[in-house]
Amino acid sequence: MLRRHISLSLILTLLLSIFSLSINQTYAQQVTIISDSVIVRDAPNIGGKVLTEIEKGNTFELIDQQNDWSKIKLNNGTSGWIASWLLETIDNTASANQNNVEKDTELVIEKEKEKVSTSEYVISTVDNLRVRNGPGLDYESLGYMDKNKNYTKVSEQGDWTKIQYNDTTGWAASRYLTASNNNNPQSESVEEPEEKTVTVIVPILNIRQSANTTSDIVGQLKEGEIVQVIQQTDEWLQVKTENKTGWVAAEFTTEKQTAPIEIEQKWVTVNVDSLNIRKQPSTTSEIVGKVTINDILAVNEKQDEWYELVGDQKGWINASFVSETNEQTALSTEKKQVVTATILNVRKEPSLDSPIIGKFIESEQVSVLVEQDKWSKVKTENGTGWVYNEYLVDLSSIEPIEAETITILNEGTNLRSEPSLTGKIVGNASKGTTYQAIKHDRDWYEIKITNGKKAYVASWIVATNLKPKNDQSNPLNGKVIVIDPGHGGDDSGTTGFTGTEEKDLTLKTALALAEKLKQSNAQVILTRKDDRKLTLKYRVSISHHYEADAFVSLHYDSVRDTSVNGVGSFYYNKQKDYPLASAIHKQLITQTKRKDRTAKFGDLHVVRENYQPAALIELGFLSNANEEALVNTSQYQEQAVQAIYDGLVDYFKHS
């Protein structure tokens, strides 16, 4: 009898195990895609080959997981890997046993209560901290965190924290988060949103009828304009202007900053030969600069016996050695100067952080009212504004001749004996120096220098008083070319043996190339014109926004092996990109005589995600001491610019 009882128990246990196993096998774990257009790779890392892209909302069977990657079964029977934070697990087991629904529900409620009581909450320490759909700056923006509002912390990865955001999860930079002292989810109450505004950060931004690039254009906004936001999607903003409502691409806007406290501005004139600028309002404070007699300065209200300077030159001057001057007197003396930059921004105040209120173009004459350190106050169509005076030269130094004149744009520009990069260097010209053009032969100007002799200067490194001719026979005429100087801001790129920073060299090459292309009446767009950091996605979006005929990203390379040298080029799409990369690469090897590292496939964001013809060029190795010295020379820069120019000409001739 006992044996029969034991046998019956074993049989029942076995049957229950089999039944439980069958339930688990029937209900395999499912996952749903929670981000737009997710890439599937053949390996669990970002270097894995791209197999396909899948859209948000699709559901797949989960096969395996490794670290932060999940393997899924695709609809065609194959499998691939996706970053786990782009997925959401679907719990199907609850429907496996309808008799236990109530129990399961009670259990879930108890677990949720436990989770609430033990969850960790974080708050943002800054205004409008961006939330992204992955742990990195290249991931798509989901929105912004409200400062001082509690958010549930889910996990951490590197420098990023995963949080519960609205009805999903997102990632925020950990350095701008801190643990909440009030770990109470009730503090996540919904507040009435404040009116949101954004500022346009591109020269022209189209307003469209609907939130897509194929929709009708119903208006345009200019750089610096501020508009009200009505609603927002992942990549588009519905905005309201004075007379219309429409959609704009969010990538080309930035959150409007809180308006600074207005302080009454005064003007003072320096009454002594030399007056120290001090870091703090004290005679024992560090000296940070000097001003000279008759200088007119913009200052804030006097504090005790000191004036605080207004603008980029921060510091204090002793009020005993200056006299107050009214603005009318300060602005009464003006001089004429000429703009040497392609586009010179006019700002409201003498600071790079001040809003842009207008622009001057290359060779345009301006009336300078006041000079203050690196800034000049100038007349504009609508009043006055401030410009960076490094890009102005005195008109009085230019002889009033009707013939074509040129102005040197860069310090130490080479003057040659022949109109060729191989011509002997016979002198150097200072920035802002103006010459009469005796002859203009394609890429070179013939000029007369101080000793009466003739010399030649490359046309793409000077400004001219004449507009470029609309030469229909030139393949570059009217072409939209986006030049992308790699890196910038706190992203220096690679650094050479002697301290050359890649970001500075790419910008130098890009500015010279832009000038040369403009001589052929190409429409040139630079992704950056100064030292600033840009996301890879933003660089590509510039190419899309302007519908570029060609996108060229400039870089300098680096590897551990310091003997490696040469020039290489990269493309992603054989049909779309290879002709462009190949044409430029061929000219670079021919003209620079550097080692040929070929034009080859590269899984690089700015070419991979680009809908327009795109190429990434590596112009030499800064990790090689000899090549670092070479690429810094004026001769190499001229050769590289000429080669890229000729490569673009060849490309457009055959495209």
XYZ file of C-alpha atoms in Angstrom:
655
model
C 0.000 0.000 0.000
C 2.819 2.407 0.920
C 4.637 1.589 -2.337
C 1.441 2.302 -4.335
C 1.070 5.677 -2.555
C 4.709 6.668 -3.280
C 4.348 5.611 -6.938
C 1.172 7.666 -7.330
C 2.901 10.734 -5.848
C 5.854 10.384 -8.221
C 3.525 10.109 -11.220
C 1.594 13.225 -10.184
C 4.836 15.193 -9.663
C 6.118 14.144 -13.088
C 2.835 15.126 -14.776
C 2.854 18.546 -13.106
C 6.473 19.145 -14.221
C 5.639 18.223 -17.820
C 2.537 20.449 -17.775
C 4.537 23.373 -16.371
C 7.248 22.877 -19.006
C 4.671 22.789 -21.809
C 3.237 26.100 -20.634
C 6.671 27.748 -20.644
C 7.422 26.376 -24.108
C 4.072 27.526 -25.459
C 4.544 31.062 -24.208
C 8.089 32.025 -25.351
C 9.289 35.429 -24.144
C 8.355 38.266 -26.516
C 9.859 41.750 -26.859
C 8.577 44.948 -28.494
C 10.670 47.624 -30.238
C 10.267 50.938 -28.341
C 12.404 53.230 -30.530
C 12.049 54.412 -34.125
C 14.080 52.651 -36.836
C 16.286 50.289 -34.791
C 19.354 48.682 -36.403
C 19.735 44.867 -36.216
C 23.334 43.569 -36.284
C 24.933 40.153 -36.758
C 26.912 40.392 -33.498
C 26.267 41.820 -29.996
C 28.326 44.992 -30.461
C 28.225 48.261 -32.459
C 30.855 46.877 -34.819
C 28.516 44.111 -35.936
C 27.373 44.094 -39.553
C 24.027 45.812 -40.139
C 21.439 43.198 -41.193
C 18.291 45.298 -41.371
C 16.292 48.045 -39.677
C 12.971 47.518 -37.891
C 10.333 50.007 -36.875
C 8.869 50.919 -33.496
C 6.023 48.689 -32.243
C 7.066 45.420 -33.940
C 7.153 42.323 -31.703
C 9.728 39.503 -31.865
C 10.717 36.353 -29.965
C 13.676 36.784 -27.596
C 16.315 34.071 -28.152
C 19.332 35.091 -26.078
C 20.921 37.961 -24.122
C 24.572 39.017 -23.713
C 25.480 42.005 -21.555
C 23.479 44.940 -23.015
C 22.428 43.120 -26.198
C 19.419 40.931 -27.012
C 19.159 38.324 -29.781
C 15.770 38.180 -31.520
C 14.156 35.938 -34.112
C 13.305 37.894 -37.261
C 10.219 37.345 -39.418
C 12.262 35.719 -42.207
C 13.474 32.996 -39.837
C 16.949 34.454 -39.278
C 18.148 36.146 -36.097
C 20.042 39.281 -35.109
C 21.182 41.426 -32.196
C 19.679 44.677 -30.863
C 20.711 46.945 -27.967
C 18.577 45.826 -25.002
C 17.561 49.345 -23.977
C 15.665 49.681 -27.279
C 13.379 46.749 -26.331
C 10.568 46.183 -23.875
C 9.725 42.694 -22.578
C 6.135 41.422 -22.939
C 4.994 39.150 -20.105
C 2.800 36.417 -21.698
C 2.859 33.998 -18.786
C -0.036 35.729 -17.048
C -2.439 34.363 -19.655
C -1.089 30.804 -19.348
C -3.299 29.944 -16.419
C -6.588 31.839 -16.251
C -7.430 30.289 -12.874
C -4.565 32.189 -11.215
C -5.279 35.650 -12.655
C -6.480 37.102 -9.379
C -3.551 35.630 -7.454
C -1.079 36.882 -10.034
C -2.649 40.343 -9.921
C -2.394 40.461 -6.146
C 1.231 39.330 -6.353
C 2.064 42.013 -8.916
C 0.425 44.665 -6.743
C 2.434 43.515 -3.732
C 5.655 43.558 -5.785
C 4.876 47.034 -7.115
C 4.266 48.258 -3.575
C 7.585 46.765 -2.535
C 9.270 48.371 -5.576
C 7.827 51.806 -4.742
C 9.038 51.599 -1.181
C 12.589 50.657 -2.193
C 12.985 52.529 -5.514
C 15.697 55.155 -5.849
C 14.787 58.565 -7.264
C 16.958 61.182 -8.925
C 16.524 64.834 -9.882
C 18.215 67.026 -12.487
C 20.562 69.747 -11.243
C 20.182 71.813 -14.441
C 17.292 73.199 -16.471
C 16.027 71.256 -19.492
C 18.319 68.218 -19.235
C 17.813 66.196 -22.419
C 16.522 62.596 -22.150
C 17.631 60.206 -24.927
C 16.561 56.716 -26.008
C 20.056 55.289 -25.426
C 23.185 55.938 -23.320
C 25.027 58.376 -25.623
C 24.871 61.783 -27.323
C 24.116 60.219 -30.713
C 20.808 58.722 -29.556
C 17.499 60.341 -30.371
C 16.027 62.864 -27.942
C 12.819 61.897 -26.130
C 12.342 65.227 -24.357
C 13.589 67.095 -21.288
C 13.667 66.553 -17.532
C 11.982 69.080 -15.263
C 14.481 70.452 -12.765
C 13.815 69.319 -9.163
C 11.141 66.798 -10.203
C 11.658 63.209 -8.993
C 12.330 60.473 -11.579
C 12.631 56.753 -10.852
C 16.161 55.462 -11.420
C 16.175 52.164 -13.354
C 19.875 51.425 -13.939
C 23.264 52.904 -14.833
C 25.641 52.351 -17.742
C 28.957 54.199 -17.943
C 28.279 57.948 -17.667
C 24.524 57.546 -18.217
C 21.536 56.788 -15.980
C 18.341 55.068 -17.153
C 15.184 56.648 -15.721
C 11.426 56.170 -15.902
C 10.310 58.948 -18.261
C 6.622 59.573 -18.996
C 5.233 56.213 -20.244
C 8.607 54.752 -21.211
C 12.255 54.813 -20.154
C 15.100 57.068 -21.241
C 18.724 57.940 -20.532
C 20.192 61.110 -18.999
C 23.802 62.188 -18.351
C 24.689 61.070 -14.810
C 26.876 64.103 -14.054
C 23.782 66.336 -14.108
C 21.754 64.103 -11.758
C 21.717 63.795 -8.000
C 19.888 61.494 -5.598
C 16.546 62.862 -4.426
C 16.157 63.515 -0.701
C 12.434 62.909 -1.084
C 12.100 59.362 -2.474
C 8.358 59.727 -2.809
C 6.789 58.984 -6.178
C 3.919 61.307 -5.343
C 6.314 64.201 -6.029
C 6.149 63.225 -9.705
C 2.862 65.083 -9.984
C 1.989 66.689 -13.297
C 2.407 70.459 -13.289
C 0.976 72.966 -15.722
C 3.723 73.335 -18.367
C 5.270 76.735 -18.908
C 5.181 78.303 -22.356
C 8.100 76.823 -24.295
C 10.119 78.743 -26.873
C 13.056 77.809 -29.095
C 15.675 79.763 -31.036
C 16.583 79.001 -34.674
C 20.289 78.040 -35.098
C 20.593 77.708 -38.904
C 20.577 80.524 -41.510
C 17.174 79.525 -42.957
C 14.670 77.083 -41.410
C 11.630 75.972 -43.406
C 8.181 75.920 -41.772
C 6.196 72.997 -43.173
C 2.490 72.222 -43.210
C 3.040 68.771 -41.664
C 5.799 67.078 -39.670
C 7.779 65.628 -42.591
C 10.289 66.829 -45.199
C 7.939 66.190 -48.135
C 5.233 68.484 -46.789
C 4.582 71.911 -48.351
C 6.725 74.826 -47.131
C 4.422 77.506 -45.670
C 7.070 79.931 -44.407
C 10.659 80.395 -43.262
C 12.498 81.444 -40.108
C 15.912 83.108 -39.898
C 18.822 82.333 -37.565
C 18.288 83.863 -34.131
C 14.480 84.081 -34.384
C 12.578 82.915 -31.292
C 9.232 81.141 -31.715
C 6.610 79.593 -29.428
C 6.287 75.782 -29.376
C 2.739 74.412 -29.406
C 3.535 70.682 -29.384
C 6.475 68.350 -29.989
C 7.128 64.937 -31.554
C 10.421 63.040 -31.555
C 11.988 65.096 -34.365
C 9.530 67.919 -35.110
C 8.135 70.976 -33.343
C 4.829 72.646 -34.102
C 5.535 76.361 -33.735
C 3.503 79.538 -33.810
C 4.703 82.796 -35.357
C 2.887 86.108 -35.642
C 0.874 85.062 -38.687
C 1.161 81.307 -39.139
C 1.441 77.895 -37.498
C 3.507 75.013 -38.865
C 6.158 72.376 -38.228
C 9.962 72.753 -38.087
C 12.777 70.221 -37.616
C 13.751 70.224 -33.920
C 17.447 69.573 -34.766
C 17.795 73.134 -36.065
C 16.559 74.836 -32.897
C 17.750 75.244 -29.343
C 15.939 75.948 -26.098
C 15.647 79.674 -25.407
C 17.812 80.602 -22.425
C 16.455 82.558 -19.486
C 16.783 86.260 -20.196
C 19.708 87.843 -18.328
C 19.080 90.456 -15.683
C 19.164 93.856 -17.340
C 21.847 96.151 -15.934
C 22.057 99.765 -17.035
C 25.036 100.191 -19.363
C 27.246 103.285 -19.271
C 30.159 104.573 -21.314
C 33.470 105.892 -19.988
C 36.582 107.427 -21.575
C 40.075 106.555 -20.296
C 41.959 109.682 -19.126
C 45.437 108.202 -18.468
C 48.101 106.748 -20.769
C 47.658 103.229 -19.416
C 45.016 101.811 -17.093
C 45.053 98.310 -15.610
C 42.079 95.961 -15.885
C 41.869 93.913 -12.693
C 40.166 90.599 -11.985
C 38.362 91.961 -8.914
C 37.512 95.537 -7.798
C 40.693 95.988 -5.768
C 44.128 97.537 -6.369
C 45.719 94.338 -5.063
C 43.778 92.070 -7.443
C 45.415 90.314 -10.414
C 45.939 92.429 -13.571
C 44.178 90.759 -16.522
C 44.607 93.446 -19.205
C 45.200 97.110 -20.037
C 43.427 99.972 -21.810
C 44.958 103.211 -23.086
C 44.125 106.913 -23.155
C 40.967 107.965 -25.057
C 39.665 104.386 -25.220
C 35.867 104.401 -24.886
C 34.533 101.474 -22.860
C 31.100 100.035 -22.115
C 30.662 99.454 -18.373
C 28.000 98.567 -15.828
C 26.869 100.863 -13.007
C 29.696 102.048 -10.741
C 30.219 100.021 -7.574
C 32.113 101.995 -4.935
C 35.106 103.328 -6.915
C 35.114 100.688 -9.656
C 33.453 99.995 -13.013
C 32.849 96.449 -14.292
C 33.572 96.029 -18.016
C 30.812 94.759 -20.320
C 31.593 92.028 -22.895
C 34.123 89.208 -23.292
C 36.948 91.162 -21.583
C 35.970 90.516 -17.985
C 37.379 92.723 -15.267
C 37.257 95.992 -13.353
C 38.777 99.459 -13.860
C 39.340 102.196 -11.288
C 36.730 104.949 -11.679
C 39.251 107.633 -10.659
C 41.018 107.434 -14.043
C 37.997 107.568 -16.369
C 35.173 109.989 -17.063
C 31.596 109.140 -17.953
C 30.566 109.788 -21.569
C 27.036 109.689 -22.932
C 26.322 107.146 -25.662
C 25.753 109.800 -28.311
C 29.254 111.183 -27.742
C 30.730 107.694 -27.572
C 29.201 106.819 -30.923
C 29.862 110.148 -32.641
C 33.262 109.194 -34.075
C 33.072 106.451 -36.664
C 35.475 104.889 -39.144
C 35.002 102.722 -42.191
C 36.219 99.122 -42.189
C 35.773 96.144 -44.513
C 34.635 92.616 -43.582
C 37.131 89.802 -44.308
C 35.012 86.864 -43.082
C 32.613 85.017 -45.379
C 29.774 85.817 -42.974
C 30.240 88.027 -39.904
C 27.553 87.781 -37.208
C 26.244 90.967 -35.585
C 25.380 90.458 -31.911
C 23.299 92.433 -29.438
C 26.146 92.704 -26.919
C 29.963 92.275 -27.163
C 29.898 88.580 -26.276
C 29.747 85.266 -28.159
C 26.857 84.281 -25.876
C 24.786 87.278 -26.976
C 21.917 86.787 -29.498
C 22.667 87.241 -33.221
C 20.692 90.209 -34.596
C 22.151 90.473 -38.111
C 24.983 89.599 -40.497
C 27.561 91.219 -42.785
C 29.066 89.442 -45.785
C 32.630 89.319 -47.068
C 34.033 92.622 -48.499
C 31.064 94.637 -47.156
C 31.921 98.058 -45.704
C 30.802 98.831 -42.146
C 30.777 101.949 -39.970
C 32.614 101.305 -36.692
C 31.431 103.459 -33.790
C 33.336 102.085 -30.801
C 36.094 99.519 -30.279
C 36.264 97.515 -27.082
C 38.953 94.874 -26.741
C 38.126 92.267 -29.455
C 34.739 93.791 -30.298
C 33.533 96.739 -32.403
C 30.155 98.458 -32.179
C 28.868 99.057 -35.707
C 25.915 100.629 -37.469
C 23.286 98.265 -38.840
C 20.108 98.750 -40.869
C 18.052 98.626 -37.677
C 20.372 100.472 -35.284
C 23.635 99.190 -33.834
C 25.275 95.899 -32.903
C 28.598 94.297 -32.013
C 30.969 92.302 -34.259
C 34.204 90.421 -33.599
C 36.797 92.886 -34.944
C 39.357 90.248 -35.897
C 37.455 90.051 -39.185
C 37.587 93.789 -39.945
C 40.353 95.788 -41.655
C 40.622 99.557 -42.071
C 39.119 100.878 -45.270
C 41.509 103.823 -45.037
C 44.378 101.436 -45.806
C 42.772 100.490 -49.131
C 43.447 102.846 -52.042
C 40.254 103.984 -53.804
C 40.808 102.201 -57.127
C 38.131 100.886 -59.412
C 40.057 97.771 -60.388
C 39.605 94.462 -58.569
C 41.275 94.358 -55.174
C 41.995 91.459 -52.864
C 42.303 91.289 -49.080
C 44.474 88.682 -47.340
C 42.388 86.540 -44.962
C 45.065 84.588 -43.042
C 48.225 85.668 -41.253
C 51.447 84.686 -43.046
C 49.854 83.853 -46.426
C 52.468 82.678 -48.958
C 53.252 84.884 -51.981
C 54.806 82.908 -54.856
C 56.930 83.613 -57.924
C 54.612 81.598 -60.181
C 50.861 80.777 -60.184
C 51.474 77.287 -58.804
C 51.819 75.529 -55.453
C 55.328 74.569 -56.552
C 56.272 78.202 -57.202
C 59.042 79.667 -55.052
C 57.836 81.567 -51.973
C 58.968 85.201 -52.394
C 57.281 86.635 -49.314
C 54.449 86.454 -46.797
C 51.441 88.730 -46.412
C 49.808 89.843 -43.174
C 46.130 89.341 -42.503
C 44.070 92.320 -43.704
C 46.652 93.523 -46.255
C 45.016 94.670 -49.505
C 46.528 94.489 -53.000
C 45.415 95.559 -56.448
C 44.806 92.546 -58.653
C 46.798 92.915 -61.870
C 45.509 89.676 -63.332
C 43.202 86.836 -62.301
C 43.967 83.497 -63.922
C 41.631 80.751 -62.650
C 42.972 79.932 -59.158
C 45.633 82.644 -58.806
C 45.860 86.426 -58.524
C 48.857 88.316 -59.875
C 49.666 91.250 -57.574
C 52.386 93.879 -57.156
C 54.222 93.788 -53.823
C 56.112 96.578 -52.020
C 59.421 96.158 -53.856
C 57.652 96.655 -57.187
C 57.962 93.017 -58.170
C 55.102 90.754 -59.173
C 53.886 87.897 -57.032
C 51.056 85.377 -57.048
C 48.580 84.440 -54.321
C 46.006 81.617 -54.306
C 42.496 82.922 -54.965
C 40.811 80.776 -52.296
C 42.653 82.420 -49.387
C 41.758 86.032 -50.207
C 38.597 88.154 -50.282
C 37.773 90.195 -53.369
C 35.712 93.335 -53.870
C 33.998 91.695 -56.841
C 31.356 88.980 -56.671
C 32.254 85.637 -58.303
C 31.127 85.281 -61.886
C 28.224 82.992 -62.638
C 30.244 80.649 -64.865
C 27.765 78.077 -66.155
C 30.586 76.021 -67.687
C 32.169 75.343 -64.273
C 30.878 72.018 -62.850
C 30.833 73.545 -59.353
C 28.597 76.466 -60.313
C 25.498 76.429 -58.088
C 26.361 73.107 -56.419
C 25.482 72.779 -52.735
C 28.560 71.428 -50.942
C 28.608 70.751 -47.192
C 32.104 70.816 -45.660
C 32.304 69.127 -42.251
C 35.415 69.929 -40.133
C 35.676 66.941 -37.794
C 35.489 67.237 -33.986
C 35.355 70.586 -32.098
C 34.733 72.008 -28.636
C 35.729 69.587 -25.879
C 36.083 66.872 -28.534
C 39.629 67.587 -29.735
C 39.954 64.475 -31.867
C 43.489 63.128 -31.942
C 46.514 65.096 -30.699
C 49.884 65.049 -32.466
C 53.419 64.656 -31.128
C 53.884 68.422 -30.756
C 50.365 69.124 -29.532
C 48.528 69.681 -32.816
C 44.820 69.179 -32.136
C 42.844 67.563 -34.927
C 39.847 69.869 -34.385
C 41.972 72.966 -35.148
C 43.561 71.503 -38.267
C 40.278 70.255 -39.753
C 38.766 73.731 -39.299
C 41.779 75.408 -40.928
C 41.527 73.113 -43.966
C 37.741 73.499 -44.160
C 37.806 77.312 -44.114
C 40.392 77.446 -46.908
C 38.474 74.868 -48.959
C 35.234 76.814 -48.512
C 36.856 80.006 -49.820
C 38.187 78.212 -52.887
C 34.850 76.584 -53.705
C 33.065 79.936 -53.413
C 35.381 81.327 -56.097
C 33.619 78.907 -58.456
C 30.184 80.098 -57.296
C 29.453 76.926 -55.313
C 27.011 77.253 -52.422
C 29.182 76.180 -49.496
C 27.782 75.207 -46.089
C 30.174 74.638 -43.159
C 28.834 72.458 -40.324
C 30.960 74.585 -37.985
C 32.922 77.816 -38.506
C 34.521 77.969 -35.080
C 35.544 75.773 -32.159
C 32.282 74.142 -31.091
C 31.125 70.581 -30.465
C 28.470 69.090 -32.758
C 26.757 65.716 -32.600
C 27.255 63.342 -35.513
C 23.500 63.366 -36.062
C 23.485 67.162 -36.339
C 26.276 67.095 -38.948
C 24.270 64.668 -41.075
C 21.072 66.665 -40.591
C 22.785 69.740 -42.095
C 23.457 67.664 -45.227
C 19.803 66.616 -45.374
C 18.456 70.085 -44.626
C 20.340 71.730 -47.497
C 19.918 68.688 -49.781
C 23.666 68.691 -50.412
C 25.038 67.700 -53.797
C 28.152 66.551 -51.905
C 29.075 66.134 -48.221
C 32.806 66.046 -47.379
C 33.948 65.343 -43.796
C 37.578 66.305 -43.061
C 39.743 64.454 -40.533
C 43.346 63.687 -39.598
C 44.218 60.173 -38.404
C 46.117 58.542 -35.527
C 47.236 54.991 -34.618
C 49.560 53.441 -32.033
C 52.156 52.549 -34.670
C 53.929 55.899 -35.140
C 55.436 54.816 -38.465
C 52.042 54.632 -40.203
C 51.403 57.485 -42.646
C 49.395 58.427 -45.717
C 46.002 59.605 -46.935
C 42.785 57.554 -46.921
C 39.147 58.065 -47.883
C 35.941 56.343 -46.792
C 32.497 55.763 -48.283
C 29.493 53.700 -47.145
C 27.221 53.182 -50.132
C 29.070 51.885 -53.208
C 26.650 53.400 -55.687
C 25.952 56.726 -53.941
C 29.216 57.580 -52.160
C 32.086 55.755 -53.861
C 32.288 58.005 -56.977
C 32.701 61.066 -54.719
C 35.254 59.498 -52.352
C 37.201 57.981 -55.246
C 37.406 61.239 -57.234
C 38.693 63.227 -54.250
C 41.085 60.476 -53.160
C 42.649 60.168 -56.603
C 43.481 63.879 -56.699
C 44.826 63.847 -53.122
C 47.301 61.072 -53.885
C 48.369 62.710 -57.160
C 48.929 66.163 -55.685
C 50.188 65.500 -52.138
C 52.380 62.490 -53.106
C 51.468 60.832 -49.805
C 51.136 57.069 -49.305
C 47.932 55.743 -50.887
C 45.734 54.149 -48.202
C 42.940 53.759 -50.799
C 39.283 54.770 -50.878
C 37.484 52.047 -48.929
C 34.248 51.134 -47.178
C 33.767 52.622 -43.716
C 30.861 52.056 -41.290
C 31.031 55.670 -40.086
C 27.983 57.612 -38.916
C 28.357 60.728 -41.096
C 28.499 58.639 -44.281
C 26.326 55.688 -43.181
C 23.347 57.810 -42.110
C 23.691 60.346 -44.940
C 21.082 60.303 -47.712
C 23.267 62.615 -49.841
C 26.557 61.635 -51.603
C 29.106 61.619 -48.766
C 32.817 60.974 -48.204
C 35.086 61.100 -45.153
C 38.703 62.073 -45.843
C 41.702 61.318 -43.588
C 44.389 63.834 -44.631
C 47.372 62.413 -42.739
C 48.526 60.864 -39.456
C 49.186 63.188 -36.520
C 50.603 60.156 -34.686
C 53.523 60.241 -37.153
C 55.870 63.089 -36.123
C 57.093 63.756 -39.670
C 53.607 63.774 -41.149
C 52.306 65.984 -38.325
C 54.952 68.578 -39.200
C 54.125 68.290 -42.918
C 50.337 68.694 -42.671
C 50.817 71.871 -40.612
C 52.716 73.598 -43.436
C 51.028 76.134 -45.706
C 52.229 74.204 -48.748
C 50.534 70.959 -47.706
C 47.318 72.764 -46.790
C 47.284 74.448 -50.214
C 47.944 71.112 -51.936
C 45.195 69.348 -49.974
C 42.647 72.088 -50.653
C 43.499 72.152 -54.364
C 43.240 68.357 -54.559
C 39.824 68.201 -52.876
C 38.627 71.034 -55.125
C 39.840 69.229 -58.266
C 38.308 65.982 -57.013
C 34.930 67.691 -56.650
C 35.261 69.147 -60.162
C 35.990 65.654 -61.537
C 33.068 64.190 -59.597
C 30.517 66.721 -60.853
C 31.824 66.445 -64.417
C 30.835 62.783 -64.469
C 27.792 62.755 -62.187
